[in-house]
Short mmCIF file of C-alpha atoms in Angstrom, two decimals:
data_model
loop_
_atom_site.label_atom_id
_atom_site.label_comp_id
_atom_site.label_asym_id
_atom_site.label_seq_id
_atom_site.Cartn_x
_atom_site.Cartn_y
_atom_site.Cartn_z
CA UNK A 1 128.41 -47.59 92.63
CA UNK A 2 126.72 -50.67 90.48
CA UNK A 3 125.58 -49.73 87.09
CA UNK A 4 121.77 -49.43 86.64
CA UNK A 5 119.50 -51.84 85.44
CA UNK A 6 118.21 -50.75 82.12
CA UNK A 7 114.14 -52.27 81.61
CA UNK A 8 111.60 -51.13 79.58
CA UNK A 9 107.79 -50.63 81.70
CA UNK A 10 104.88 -51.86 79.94
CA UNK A 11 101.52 -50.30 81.04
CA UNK A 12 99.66 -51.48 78.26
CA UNK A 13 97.70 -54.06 79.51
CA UNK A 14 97.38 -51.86 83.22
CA UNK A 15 93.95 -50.51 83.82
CA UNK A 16 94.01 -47.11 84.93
CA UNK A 17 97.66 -46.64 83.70
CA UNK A 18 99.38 -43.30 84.94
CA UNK A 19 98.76 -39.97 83.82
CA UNK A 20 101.61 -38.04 85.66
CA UNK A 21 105.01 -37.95 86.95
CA UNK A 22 103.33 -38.59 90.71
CA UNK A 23 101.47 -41.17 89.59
CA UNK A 24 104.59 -43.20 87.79
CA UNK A 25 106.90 -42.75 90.55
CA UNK A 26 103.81 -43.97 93.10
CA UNK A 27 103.52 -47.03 90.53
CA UNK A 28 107.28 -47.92 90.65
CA UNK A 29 107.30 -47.82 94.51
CA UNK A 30 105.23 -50.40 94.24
CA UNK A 31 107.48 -52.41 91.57
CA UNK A 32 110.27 -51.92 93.83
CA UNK A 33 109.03 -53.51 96.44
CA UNK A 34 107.57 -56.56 94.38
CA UNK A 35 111.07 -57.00 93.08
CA UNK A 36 113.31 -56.69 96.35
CA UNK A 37 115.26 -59.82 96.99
CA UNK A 38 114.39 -61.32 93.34
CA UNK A 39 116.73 -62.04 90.81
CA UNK A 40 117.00 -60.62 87.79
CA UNK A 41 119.50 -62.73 85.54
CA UNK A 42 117.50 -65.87 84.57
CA UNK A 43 114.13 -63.15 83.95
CA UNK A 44 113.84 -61.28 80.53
CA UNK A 45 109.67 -60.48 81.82
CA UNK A 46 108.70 -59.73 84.80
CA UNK A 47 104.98 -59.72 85.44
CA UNK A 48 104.30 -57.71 88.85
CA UNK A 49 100.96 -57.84 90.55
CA UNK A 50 99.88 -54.07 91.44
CA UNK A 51 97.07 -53.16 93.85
CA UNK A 52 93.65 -53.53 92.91
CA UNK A 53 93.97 -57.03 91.09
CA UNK A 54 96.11 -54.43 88.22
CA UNK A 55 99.54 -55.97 86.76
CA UNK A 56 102.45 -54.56 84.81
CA UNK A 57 105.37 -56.29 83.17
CA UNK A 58 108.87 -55.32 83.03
CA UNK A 59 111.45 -56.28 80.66
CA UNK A 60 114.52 -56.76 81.31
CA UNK A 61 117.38 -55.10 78.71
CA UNK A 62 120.52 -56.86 80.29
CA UNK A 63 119.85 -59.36 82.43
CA UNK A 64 123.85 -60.10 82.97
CA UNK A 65 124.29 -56.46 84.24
CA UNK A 66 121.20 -57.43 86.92
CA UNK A 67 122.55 -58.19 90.44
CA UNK A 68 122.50 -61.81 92.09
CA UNK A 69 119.35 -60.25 93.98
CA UNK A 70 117.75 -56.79 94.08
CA UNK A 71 118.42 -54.99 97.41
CA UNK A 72 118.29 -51.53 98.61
CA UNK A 73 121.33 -51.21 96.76
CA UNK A 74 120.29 -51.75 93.07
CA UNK A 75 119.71 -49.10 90.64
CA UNK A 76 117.26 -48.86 87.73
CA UNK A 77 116.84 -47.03 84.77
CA UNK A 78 113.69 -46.94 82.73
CA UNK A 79 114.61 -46.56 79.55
CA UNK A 80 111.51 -46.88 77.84
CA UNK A 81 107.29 -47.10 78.58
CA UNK A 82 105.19 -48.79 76.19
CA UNK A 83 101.91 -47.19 76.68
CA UNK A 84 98.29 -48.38 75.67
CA UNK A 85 97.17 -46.50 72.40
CA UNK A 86 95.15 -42.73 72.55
CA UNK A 87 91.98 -42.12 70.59
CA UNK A 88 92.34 -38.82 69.15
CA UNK A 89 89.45 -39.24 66.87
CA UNK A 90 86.82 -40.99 68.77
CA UNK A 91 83.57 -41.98 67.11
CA UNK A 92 80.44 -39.89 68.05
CA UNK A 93 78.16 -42.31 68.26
CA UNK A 94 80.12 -44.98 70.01
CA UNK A 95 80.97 -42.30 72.89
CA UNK A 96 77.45 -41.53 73.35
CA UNK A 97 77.30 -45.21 74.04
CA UNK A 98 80.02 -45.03 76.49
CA UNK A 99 82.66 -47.16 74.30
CA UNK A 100 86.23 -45.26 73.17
CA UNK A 101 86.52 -46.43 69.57
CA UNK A 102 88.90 -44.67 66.49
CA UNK A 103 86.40 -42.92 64.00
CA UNK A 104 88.42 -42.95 60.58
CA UNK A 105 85.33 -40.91 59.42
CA UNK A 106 83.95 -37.94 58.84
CA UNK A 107 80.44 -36.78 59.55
CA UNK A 108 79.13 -33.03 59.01
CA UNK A 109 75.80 -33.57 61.26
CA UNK A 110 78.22 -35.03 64.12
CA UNK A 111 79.91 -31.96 64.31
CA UNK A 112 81.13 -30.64 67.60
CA UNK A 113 81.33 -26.57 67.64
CA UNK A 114 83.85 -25.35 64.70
CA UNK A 115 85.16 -29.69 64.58
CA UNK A 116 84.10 -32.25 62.23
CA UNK A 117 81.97 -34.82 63.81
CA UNK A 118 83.91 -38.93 63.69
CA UNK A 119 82.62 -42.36 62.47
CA UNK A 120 83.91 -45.69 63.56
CA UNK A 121 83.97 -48.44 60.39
CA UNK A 122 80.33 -50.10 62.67
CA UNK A 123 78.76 -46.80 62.33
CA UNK A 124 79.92 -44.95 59.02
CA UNK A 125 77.47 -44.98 56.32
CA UNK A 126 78.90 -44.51 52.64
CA UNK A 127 75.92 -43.80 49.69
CA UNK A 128 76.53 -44.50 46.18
CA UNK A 129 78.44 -41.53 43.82
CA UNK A 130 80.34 -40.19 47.06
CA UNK A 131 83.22 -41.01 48.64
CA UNK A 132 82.18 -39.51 52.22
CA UNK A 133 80.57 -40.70 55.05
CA UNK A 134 78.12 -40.16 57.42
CA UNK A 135 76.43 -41.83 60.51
CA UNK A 136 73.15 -43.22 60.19
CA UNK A 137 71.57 -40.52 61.94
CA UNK A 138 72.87 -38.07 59.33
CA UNK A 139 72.08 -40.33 56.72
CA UNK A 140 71.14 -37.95 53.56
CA UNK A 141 67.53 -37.79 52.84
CA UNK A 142 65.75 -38.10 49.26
CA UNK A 143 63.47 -35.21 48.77
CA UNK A 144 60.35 -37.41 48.75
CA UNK A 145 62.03 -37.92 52.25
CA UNK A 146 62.91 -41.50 52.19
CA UNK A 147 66.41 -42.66 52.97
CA UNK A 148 69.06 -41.50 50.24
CA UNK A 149 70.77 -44.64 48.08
CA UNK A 150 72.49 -42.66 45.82
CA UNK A 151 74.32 -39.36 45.08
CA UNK A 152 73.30 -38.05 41.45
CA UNK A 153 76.20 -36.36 39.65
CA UNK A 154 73.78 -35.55 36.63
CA UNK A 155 74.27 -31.85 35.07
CA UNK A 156 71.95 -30.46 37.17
CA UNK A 157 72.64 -31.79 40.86
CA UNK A 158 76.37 -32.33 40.40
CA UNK A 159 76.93 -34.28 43.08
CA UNK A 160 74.85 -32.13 45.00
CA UNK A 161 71.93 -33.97 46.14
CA UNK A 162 70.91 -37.85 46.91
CA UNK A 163 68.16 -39.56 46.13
CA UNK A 164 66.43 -42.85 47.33
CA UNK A 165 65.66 -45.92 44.70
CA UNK A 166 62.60 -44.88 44.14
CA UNK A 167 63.91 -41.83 42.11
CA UNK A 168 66.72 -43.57 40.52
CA UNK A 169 67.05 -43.99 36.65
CA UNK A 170 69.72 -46.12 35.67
CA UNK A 171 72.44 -45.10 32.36
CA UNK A 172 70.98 -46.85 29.28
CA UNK A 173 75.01 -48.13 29.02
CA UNK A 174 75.32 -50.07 32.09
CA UNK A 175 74.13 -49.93 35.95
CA UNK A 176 76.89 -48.81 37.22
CA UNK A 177 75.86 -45.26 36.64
CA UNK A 178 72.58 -43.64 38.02
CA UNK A 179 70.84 -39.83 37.75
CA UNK A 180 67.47 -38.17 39.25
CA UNK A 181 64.62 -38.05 36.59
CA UNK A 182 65.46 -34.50 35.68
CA UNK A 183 69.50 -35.47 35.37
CA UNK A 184 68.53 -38.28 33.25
CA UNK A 185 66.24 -35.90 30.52
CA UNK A 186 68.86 -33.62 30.56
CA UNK A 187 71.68 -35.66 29.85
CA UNK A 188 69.29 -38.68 28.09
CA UNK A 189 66.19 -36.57 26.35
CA UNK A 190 63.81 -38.19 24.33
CA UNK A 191 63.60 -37.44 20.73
CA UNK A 192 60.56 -35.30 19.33
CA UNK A 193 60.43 -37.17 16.73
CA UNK A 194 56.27 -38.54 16.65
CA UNK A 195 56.14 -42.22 18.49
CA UNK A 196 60.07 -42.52 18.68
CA UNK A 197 61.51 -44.33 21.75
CA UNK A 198 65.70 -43.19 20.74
CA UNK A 199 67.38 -40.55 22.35
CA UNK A 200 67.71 -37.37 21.22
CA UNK A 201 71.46 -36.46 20.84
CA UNK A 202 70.92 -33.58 18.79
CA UNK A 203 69.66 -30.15 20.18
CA UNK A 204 67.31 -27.82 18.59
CA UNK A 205 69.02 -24.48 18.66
CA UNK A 206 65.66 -22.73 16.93
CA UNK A 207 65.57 -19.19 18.98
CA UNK A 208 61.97 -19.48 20.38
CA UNK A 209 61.97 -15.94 22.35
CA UNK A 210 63.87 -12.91 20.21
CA UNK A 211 67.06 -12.65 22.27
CA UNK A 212 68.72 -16.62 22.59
CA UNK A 213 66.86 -19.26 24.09
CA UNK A 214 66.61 -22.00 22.02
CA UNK A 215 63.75 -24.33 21.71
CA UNK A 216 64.62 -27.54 24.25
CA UNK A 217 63.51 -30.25 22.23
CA UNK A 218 66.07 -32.81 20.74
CA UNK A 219 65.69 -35.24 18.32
CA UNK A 220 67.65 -38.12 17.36
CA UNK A 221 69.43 -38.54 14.03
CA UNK A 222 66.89 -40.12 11.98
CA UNK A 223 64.70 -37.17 12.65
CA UNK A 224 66.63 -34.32 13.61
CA UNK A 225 67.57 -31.62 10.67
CA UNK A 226 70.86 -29.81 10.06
CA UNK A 227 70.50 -26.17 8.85
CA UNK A 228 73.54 -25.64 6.92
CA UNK A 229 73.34 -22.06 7.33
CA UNK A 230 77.31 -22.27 7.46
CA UNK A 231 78.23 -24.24 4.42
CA UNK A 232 77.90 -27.87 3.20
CA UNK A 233 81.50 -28.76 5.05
CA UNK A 234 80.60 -27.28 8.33
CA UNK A 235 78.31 -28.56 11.04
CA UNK A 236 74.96 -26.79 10.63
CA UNK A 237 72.29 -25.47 13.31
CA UNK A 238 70.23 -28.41 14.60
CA UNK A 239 66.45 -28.42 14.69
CA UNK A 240 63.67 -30.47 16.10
CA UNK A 241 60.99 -32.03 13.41
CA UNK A 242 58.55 -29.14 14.29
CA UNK A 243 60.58 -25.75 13.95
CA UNK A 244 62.42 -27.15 10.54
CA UNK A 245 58.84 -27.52 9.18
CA UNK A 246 58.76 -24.31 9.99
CA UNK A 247 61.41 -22.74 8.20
CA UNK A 248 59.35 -22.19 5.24
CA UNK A 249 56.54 -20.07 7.03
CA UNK A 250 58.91 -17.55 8.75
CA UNK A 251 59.25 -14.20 7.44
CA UNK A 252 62.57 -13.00 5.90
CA UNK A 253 63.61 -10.85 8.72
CA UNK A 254 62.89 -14.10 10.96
CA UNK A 255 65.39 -16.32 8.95
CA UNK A 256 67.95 -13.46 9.14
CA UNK A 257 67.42 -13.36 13.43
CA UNK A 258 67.63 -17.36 13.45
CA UNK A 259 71.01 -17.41 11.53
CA UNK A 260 72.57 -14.37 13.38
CA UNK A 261 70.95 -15.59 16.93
CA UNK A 262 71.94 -19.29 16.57
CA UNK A 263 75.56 -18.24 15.21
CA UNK A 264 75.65 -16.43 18.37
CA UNK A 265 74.54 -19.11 20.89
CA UNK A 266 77.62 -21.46 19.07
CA UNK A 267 80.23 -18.73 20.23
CA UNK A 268 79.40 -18.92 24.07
CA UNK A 269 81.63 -20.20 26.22
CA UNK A 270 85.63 -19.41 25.80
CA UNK A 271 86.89 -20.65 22.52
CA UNK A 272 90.30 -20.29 21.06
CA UNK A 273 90.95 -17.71 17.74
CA UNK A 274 90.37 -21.00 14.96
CA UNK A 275 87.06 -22.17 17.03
CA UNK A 276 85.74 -18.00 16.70
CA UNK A 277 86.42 -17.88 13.05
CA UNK A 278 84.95 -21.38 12.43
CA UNK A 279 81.48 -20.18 13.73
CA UNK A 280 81.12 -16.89 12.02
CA UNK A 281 78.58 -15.78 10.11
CA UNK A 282 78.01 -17.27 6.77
CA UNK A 283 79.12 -14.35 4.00
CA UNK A 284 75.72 -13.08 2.31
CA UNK A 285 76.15 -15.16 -0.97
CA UNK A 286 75.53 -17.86 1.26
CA UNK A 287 72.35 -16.45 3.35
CA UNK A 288 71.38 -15.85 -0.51
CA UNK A 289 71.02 -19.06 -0.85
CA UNK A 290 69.56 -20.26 2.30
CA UNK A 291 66.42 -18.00 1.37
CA UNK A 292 66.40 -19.73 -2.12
CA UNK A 293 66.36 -22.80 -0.55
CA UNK A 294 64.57 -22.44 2.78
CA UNK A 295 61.50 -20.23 1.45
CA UNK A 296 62.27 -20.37 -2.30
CA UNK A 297 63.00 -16.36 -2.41
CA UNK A 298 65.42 -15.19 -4.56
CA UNK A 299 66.70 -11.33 -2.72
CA UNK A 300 69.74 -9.42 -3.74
CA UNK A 301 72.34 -8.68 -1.74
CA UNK A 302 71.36 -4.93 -0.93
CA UNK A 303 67.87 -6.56 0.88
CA UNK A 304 69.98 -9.45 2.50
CA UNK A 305 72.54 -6.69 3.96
CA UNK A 306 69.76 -4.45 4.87
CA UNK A 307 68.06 -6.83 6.96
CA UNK A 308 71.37 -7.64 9.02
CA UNK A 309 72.12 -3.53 9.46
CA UNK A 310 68.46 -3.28 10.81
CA UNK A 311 68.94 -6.31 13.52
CA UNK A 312 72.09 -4.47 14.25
CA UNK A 313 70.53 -1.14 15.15
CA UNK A 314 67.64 -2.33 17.17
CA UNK A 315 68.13 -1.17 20.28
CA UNK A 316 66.01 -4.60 21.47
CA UNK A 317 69.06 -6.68 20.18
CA UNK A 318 71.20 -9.00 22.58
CA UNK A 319 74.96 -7.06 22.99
CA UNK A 320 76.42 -10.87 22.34
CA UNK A 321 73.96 -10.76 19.09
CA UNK A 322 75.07 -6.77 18.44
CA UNK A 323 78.83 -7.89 18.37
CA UNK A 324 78.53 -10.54 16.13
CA UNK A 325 77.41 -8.29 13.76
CA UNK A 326 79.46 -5.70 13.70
CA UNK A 327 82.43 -8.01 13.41
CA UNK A 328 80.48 -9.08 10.42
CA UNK A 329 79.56 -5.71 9.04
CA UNK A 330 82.94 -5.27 6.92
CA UNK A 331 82.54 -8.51 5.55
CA UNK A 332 79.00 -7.85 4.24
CA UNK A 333 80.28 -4.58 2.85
CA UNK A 334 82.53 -6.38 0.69
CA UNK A 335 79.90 -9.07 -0.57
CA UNK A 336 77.71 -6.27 -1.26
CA UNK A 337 80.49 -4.24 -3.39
CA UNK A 338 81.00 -7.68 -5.11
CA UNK A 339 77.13 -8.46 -5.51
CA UNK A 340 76.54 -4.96 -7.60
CA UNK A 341 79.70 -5.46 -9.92
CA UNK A 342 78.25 -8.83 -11.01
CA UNK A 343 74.89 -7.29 -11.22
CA UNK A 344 76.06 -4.78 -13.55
CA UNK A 345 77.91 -7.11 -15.59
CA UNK A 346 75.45 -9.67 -15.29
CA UNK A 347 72.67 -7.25 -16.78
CA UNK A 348 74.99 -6.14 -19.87
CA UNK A 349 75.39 -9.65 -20.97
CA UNK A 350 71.13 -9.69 -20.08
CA UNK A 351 70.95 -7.02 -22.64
CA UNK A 352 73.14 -8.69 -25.44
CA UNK A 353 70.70 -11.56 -24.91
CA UNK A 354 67.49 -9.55 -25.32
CA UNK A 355 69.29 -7.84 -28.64
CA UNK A 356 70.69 -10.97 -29.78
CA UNK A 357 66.87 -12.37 -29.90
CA UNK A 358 65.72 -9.05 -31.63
CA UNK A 359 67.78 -9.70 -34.23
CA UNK A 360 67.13 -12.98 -34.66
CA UNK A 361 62.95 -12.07 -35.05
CA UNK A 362 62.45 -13.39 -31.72
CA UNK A 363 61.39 -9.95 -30.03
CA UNK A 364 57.90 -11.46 -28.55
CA UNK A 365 60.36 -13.92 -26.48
CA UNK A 366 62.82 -11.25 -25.82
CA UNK A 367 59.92 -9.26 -23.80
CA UNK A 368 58.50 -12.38 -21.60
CA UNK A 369 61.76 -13.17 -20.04
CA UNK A 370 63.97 -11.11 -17.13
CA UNK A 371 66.96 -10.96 -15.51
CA UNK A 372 67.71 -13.35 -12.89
CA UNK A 373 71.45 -14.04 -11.33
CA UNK A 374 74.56 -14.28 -13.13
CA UNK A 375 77.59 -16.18 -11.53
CA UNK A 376 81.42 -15.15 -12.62
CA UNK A 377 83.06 -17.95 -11.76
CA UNK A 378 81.33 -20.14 -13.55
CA UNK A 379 80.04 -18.04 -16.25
CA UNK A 380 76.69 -18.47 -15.96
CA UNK A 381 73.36 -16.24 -16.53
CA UNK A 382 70.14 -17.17 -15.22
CA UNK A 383 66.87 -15.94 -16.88
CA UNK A 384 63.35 -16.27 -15.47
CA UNK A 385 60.99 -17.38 -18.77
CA UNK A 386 57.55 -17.11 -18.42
CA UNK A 387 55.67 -20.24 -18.85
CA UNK A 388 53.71 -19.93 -22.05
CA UNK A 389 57.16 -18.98 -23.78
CA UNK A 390 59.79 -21.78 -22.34
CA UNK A 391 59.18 -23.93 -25.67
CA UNK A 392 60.22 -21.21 -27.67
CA UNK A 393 63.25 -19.55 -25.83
CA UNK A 394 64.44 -23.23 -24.99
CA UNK A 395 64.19 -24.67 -28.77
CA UNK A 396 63.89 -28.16 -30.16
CA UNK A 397 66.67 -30.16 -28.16
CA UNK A 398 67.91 -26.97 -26.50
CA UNK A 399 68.76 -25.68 -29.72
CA UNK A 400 68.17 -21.92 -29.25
CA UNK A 401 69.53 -21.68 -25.68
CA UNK A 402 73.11 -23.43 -27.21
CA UNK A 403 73.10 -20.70 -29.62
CA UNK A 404 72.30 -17.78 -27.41
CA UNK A 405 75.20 -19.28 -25.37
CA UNK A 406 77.72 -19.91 -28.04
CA UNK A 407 77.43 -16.55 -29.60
CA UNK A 408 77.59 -14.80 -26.16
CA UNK A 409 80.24 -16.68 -24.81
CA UNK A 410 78.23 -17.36 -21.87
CA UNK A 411 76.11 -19.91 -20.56
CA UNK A 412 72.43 -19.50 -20.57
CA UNK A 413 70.08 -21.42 -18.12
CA UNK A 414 66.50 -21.00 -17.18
CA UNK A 415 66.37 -20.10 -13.42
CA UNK A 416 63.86 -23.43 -12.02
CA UNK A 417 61.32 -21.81 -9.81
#
């Protein structure tokens, strides 16, 4: 028996190529007889003419294997059919036109029961800030309903909705970034500083309604104003123009709620041991100081802790606000205990002072003056002097007060009102 022929069947360029086994052996009946009493050897393609004005070629593997002419006789083996391409993912729009054409894309409003819906590259529609497609028919609509230009991936849409031109604002850094109005006043607001066109890149964190939202203003650096409720080394609480005017006018128990309430609103979010300790409250010599300087009040440290034990027991206090302050509680017990030891000693060298004058015939000046702070660790006592009687406590040059202060061992200052 003669060895096959081995060929390879090409139905690419066949209309109507063959779907089954019936079909393909019907087809190659029709090759067979095309190709009976033709020779093989000098062919690597043959081209045969099907019915219907269709062709198909075959090639030809080993044309020295093929016999002097095909009979009856001669054997075949297909060894191979090269087959026109299958659209698996056929564009939606173009098959509602009646064309077959690959949709690399993918379109949610084509969508065909639980199936994406596909976009050829004629038909897919790409908008600024996305990567996705769509067709044009599901083309994403501004809200003002024009046609969308642009995703905005500002802090408040993230990514979420488009927008047409119209509604675009531009990054003051360069084009190539662009948010909705509201994005843009979020990320980009203008200071509230009176007539100035910057931005404002510092927050107010002023607590506007008694539990922790803060005011919403910004202001830019020329105008904004750092509270350093925390220490001179440590970034303070930011305020707008208006509320650090303000300062001044609030009540004591007010000043205590903005430090313990703005303290508070730094801790959100999850931060590591070092960022919670870094944002604590400021110890009570500190807050002593802030009233000093804030509203020119000069409490002791038994009012100051007071006030922070009464914001703690209010049953109208935030739990985030609450917590803070208990972790603070043993901390302000320990300022206290350190406050009333100072006192005391501060008030004996007070009363050495007030004797020291006596004795000196100076008891008229030794009744107009008072106790005011006294400061270990740098040895210091501050009187308050009333007015009328600074000439004569002072003394030519100083003179008196460098006594007082040599024969104390302490140093004597005037507290400045």
């Amino acid at each position: 028996m003669n060895q096959p022929v081995n060929v390879v069947l090409d139905i690419r360029q066949t209309s109507n190529p063959p779907t089954d086994a019936a079909e393909l052996r019907a087809l190659w009946t029709q090759i067979e007889q095309h190709l009976n009493g033709a020779s093989l050897r000098d062919a690597e393609k043959v081209v045969v003419p099907l019915r219907d004005n269709r062709t198909c070629v075959l090639w030809i593997q080993d044309r020295l294997r093929a016999p002097e002419r095909v009979d009856d006789t001669t054997a075949f083996s297909i060894r191979g059919v090269l087959e026109p391409a299958m659209v698996r993912h056929k564009c939606t729009t173009c098959s509602a036109e009646g064309r077959v054409t690959y949709g690399p894309f993918l379109c949610n409003g084509c969508g065909q029961g639980d199936r994406l819906g596909r976009v050829c590259d004629e038909h897919a529609v790409v908008i600024e800030g996305r990567m996705t497609a769509t067709c044009a028919r599901h083309r994403p609509s501004c809200a003002c309903g024009a046609a969308a230009t642009f995703w905005c991936n500002g802090e408040i849409c993230r990514g979420r909705n488009a927008f047409c031109d119209r509604h675009r604002v531009g990054h003051p850094g360069g084009a190539d970034m662009s948010y909705c109005p509201d994005c843009y006043r979020k990320e980009f607001p203008e200071c509230a500083g009176p007539g100035c066109n910057s931005t404002g890149s510092i927050a107010c964190e002023f607590v506007v309604d008694g539990k922790r939202a803060t005011c919403g203003n910004a202001a830019c650096a020329r105008h904004a104003y750092r509270w350093q409720i925390f220490g001179p080394h440590k970034r303070g609480l930011g305020l707008c123009p208006d509320h650090a005017r303000r300062l001044k006018s609030l009540e004591d128990r007010q000043i205590v709620f903005q430090i313990v309430a703005g303290t508070a609103n730094r801790r959100r979010g999850q931060r590591s041991e070092a960022g919670r300790t870094y944002i604590g409250l400021p110890r009570l010599t500190i807050v002593r100081h802030i009233f000093i300087n804030s509203r020119s009040r000069k409490l002791d440290m038994v009012s100051i802790d007071r006030m922070f034990g009464e914001l703690q027991h209010d049953s109208r206090t935030d739990n985030a606000v609450r917590r803070l302050l208990q972790e603070h509680e043993k901390v302000r017990k320990q300022d206290v205990a350190v406050f009333e030891g100072d006192e005391e000693r501060g008030r004996e060298l007070f009363d050495k002072l007030t004797a020291w004058l006596r004795a000196r015939g100076r008891a008229e000046v030794a009744n107009h003056i008072s106790f005011a702070d006294y400061r270990p660790r740098s040895n210091l006592l501050f009187v308050d002097v009333e007015p009328e009687y600074m000439g004569r406590f002072i003394g030519r040059g100083g003179a008196e007060k460098r006594a007082a202060s040599n024969d104390l061992g302490v140093r004597v200052e005037v507290e400045r009102k």
